[in-house]
Amino acid sequence: MTAKPNLVVIGTGGTIAGRGNAAVNTSAYQCSVLGIDEVLASIPHADALANLRAEQLLQTGSENFGNAHLLVIGRRVSALLAQPDVDGVVIAHGTDTIEETAYFLHLTLKSAKPVVVVGSMRPPSALSSDAALNLYDALAVAADPASRGLGALVVVNDEIHTARDVAKRNSFKLEAFGSPYGPLGYVVEGVPRYYRRPARPHTLDTPWSADALDALPKVDVVHAYGALDRRVIDAIAADARGLIYAGTGNGNVSESLIGPLRDAARGGLRVVRASRTGSGVVVRNGAQPDGAFGWLTVDDQLPQKARILLMLALTQTDDPAALQAAFDRY
Ligand code: DGL
């Protein structure tokens, strides 16, 4: 008989730690009120999967997460993974920004051990809550050696997603998450089934380490529309190092903003054209002469995750060609 793996389950808050006044409160409830011990204790058969240790790292909705929260989570998970008696880590997290934290871990952890970020759309107190099953599935994924070397994973709604691709796409349904190229696999009856692997480098194959990061540079995201005022760009250019411009369609820039964005790039702001459509590739030197203007393009990455990547890339270089290479590689 093989020994059970040792998993650490980190609580950070979110709906998975929430409670409603009544079972019918599937969308209106208080989030981040249950301790991770309590949440874990309510999962039947969890002990059969692994030896579990719970740790309360944060207790807040993930909409509040700033760069400092990412660094705290990154450092703690990294320290746990370095312990020989820890085989994997599960992070219970609010779903709102789960994709950002997971992507940050995906790019900065230096370990092949399984790391699973999990949330739920309904609190444990609600009718047909997904909290217990999602957490059970996350434990099952983290406990399985097949999950090693895949980078950070997000487990929700019976699916296993790579942190690079997954995003929250719905505000209230159980089926809220998706990846543009599909999940890596499913979890069925507590057993992960993988059908594909992440294609882009992560964890051990990136130049960033959560342990070495003391701060992240300021990068802002702008959701564009035709009437967007240039003062928004000017204000960002005044104190940020990077701007993800979530343009219309293929990262298009309205005529009134071409000059301000070009000037901002000349002044040192790293301007990255992204798309507000939610999927697809932004074509470099397509609709805009990015090279001539000093702009970068996002490849297929969503604006909120492009922010994570640009922050990390800017910790090591300010060179536009090197920053573009990061978008093309990761
Ligand atoms: N406060 C939101 C968050 O923590 C709740 C959303 C959720 O966890 O599903 O992201």
Short mmCIF file of N, CA, C and O and ligand atoms in Angstrom, two decimals, residues 14-16 29 31 60-63 93-97 120-121 168, ligand 1:
data_model
loop_
_atom_site.label_atom_id
_atom_site.label_comp_id
_atom_site.label_asym_id
_atom_site.label_seq_id
_atom_site.Cartn_x
_atom_site.Cartn_y
_atom_site.Cartn_z
N GLY A 14 -12.87 34.08 0.32
CA GLY A 14 -13.68 33.84 -0.86
C GLY A 14 -15.00 33.16 -0.53
O GLY A 14 -15.33 32.91 0.64
N THR A 15 -15.74 32.84 -1.55
CA THR A 15 -17.05 32.20 -1.39
C THR A 15 -16.93 30.81 -0.79
O THR A 15 -17.81 30.35 -0.04
N ILE A 16 -15.85 30.14 -1.09
CA ILE A 16 -15.64 28.80 -0.56
C ILE A 16 -15.55 28.85 0.98
O ILE A 16 -15.77 27.84 1.65
N TYR A 29 -24.56 36.51 0.06
CA TYR A 29 -24.05 35.87 1.28
C TYR A 29 -22.82 36.65 1.71
O TYR A 29 -22.33 37.54 1.01
N CYS A 31 -18.94 36.59 2.30
CA CYS A 31 -17.80 35.75 1.91
C CYS A 31 -16.68 35.89 2.93
O CYS A 31 -16.67 36.79 3.76
N THR A 60 -9.92 37.13 3.04
CA THR A 60 -10.57 38.27 2.38
C THR A 60 -10.99 37.89 0.96
O THR A 60 -10.44 36.96 0.37
N GLY A 61 -11.95 38.64 0.43
CA GLY A 61 -12.40 38.41 -0.94
C GLY A 61 -11.27 38.70 -1.92
O GLY A 61 -10.49 39.64 -1.71
N SER A 62 -11.18 37.92 -2.98
CA SER A 62 -10.02 38.07 -3.87
C SER A 62 -10.10 39.34 -4.72
O SER A 62 -9.12 39.72 -5.36
N GLU A 63 -11.27 40.02 -4.69
CA GLU A 63 -11.33 41.32 -5.37
C GLU A 63 -10.44 42.35 -4.68
O GLU A 63 -10.12 43.40 -5.25
N HIS A 93 -9.49 29.91 -2.53
CA HIS A 93 -9.34 31.30 -3.00
C HIS A 93 -10.68 31.80 -3.50
O HIS A 93 -11.48 31.02 -4.06
N GLY A 94 -10.94 33.07 -3.38
CA GLY A 94 -12.12 33.64 -4.03
C GLY A 94 -12.01 33.47 -5.54
O GLY A 94 -10.90 33.47 -6.08
N THR A 95 -13.14 33.32 -6.19
CA THR A 95 -13.07 33.02 -7.63
C THR A 95 -12.82 34.26 -8.49
O THR A 95 -12.39 34.14 -9.64
N ASP A 96 -13.09 35.46 -7.94
CA ASP A 96 -13.01 36.66 -8.79
C ASP A 96 -11.66 36.84 -9.47
O ASP A 96 -11.58 37.20 -10.64
N THR A 97 -10.60 36.63 -8.71
CA THR A 97 -9.26 36.86 -9.29
C THR A 97 -8.40 35.60 -9.18
O THR A 97 -7.18 35.69 -9.15
N SER A 120 -15.13 28.36 -5.16
CA SER A 120 -16.49 27.88 -5.45
C SER A 120 -17.37 29.07 -5.78
O SER A 120 -17.09 30.19 -5.37
N MET A 121 -18.41 28.80 -6.52
CA MET A 121 -19.34 29.86 -6.92
C MET A 121 -20.45 30.03 -5.90
O MET A 121 -21.10 31.06 -5.86
N LYS A 168 -12.30 33.41 -15.28
CA LYS A 168 -13.70 33.45 -14.85
C LYS A 168 -14.49 34.17 -15.93
O LYS A 168 -14.18 35.30 -16.29
N1 DGL B 1 -15.65 38.01 -2.99
C1 DGL B 1 -15.48 37.21 -4.16
C2 DGL B 1 -14.06 36.64 -4.20
O1 DGL B 1 -13.52 36.33 -3.19
C3 DGL B 1 -16.45 36.11 -4.12
C4 DGL B 1 -16.43 35.32 -5.38
C5 DGL B 1 -16.15 33.86 -5.13
O2 DGL B 1 -15.28 33.49 -4.34
O3 DGL B 1 -16.79 33.05 -5.81
O4 DGL B 1 -13.47 36.50 -5.24
#
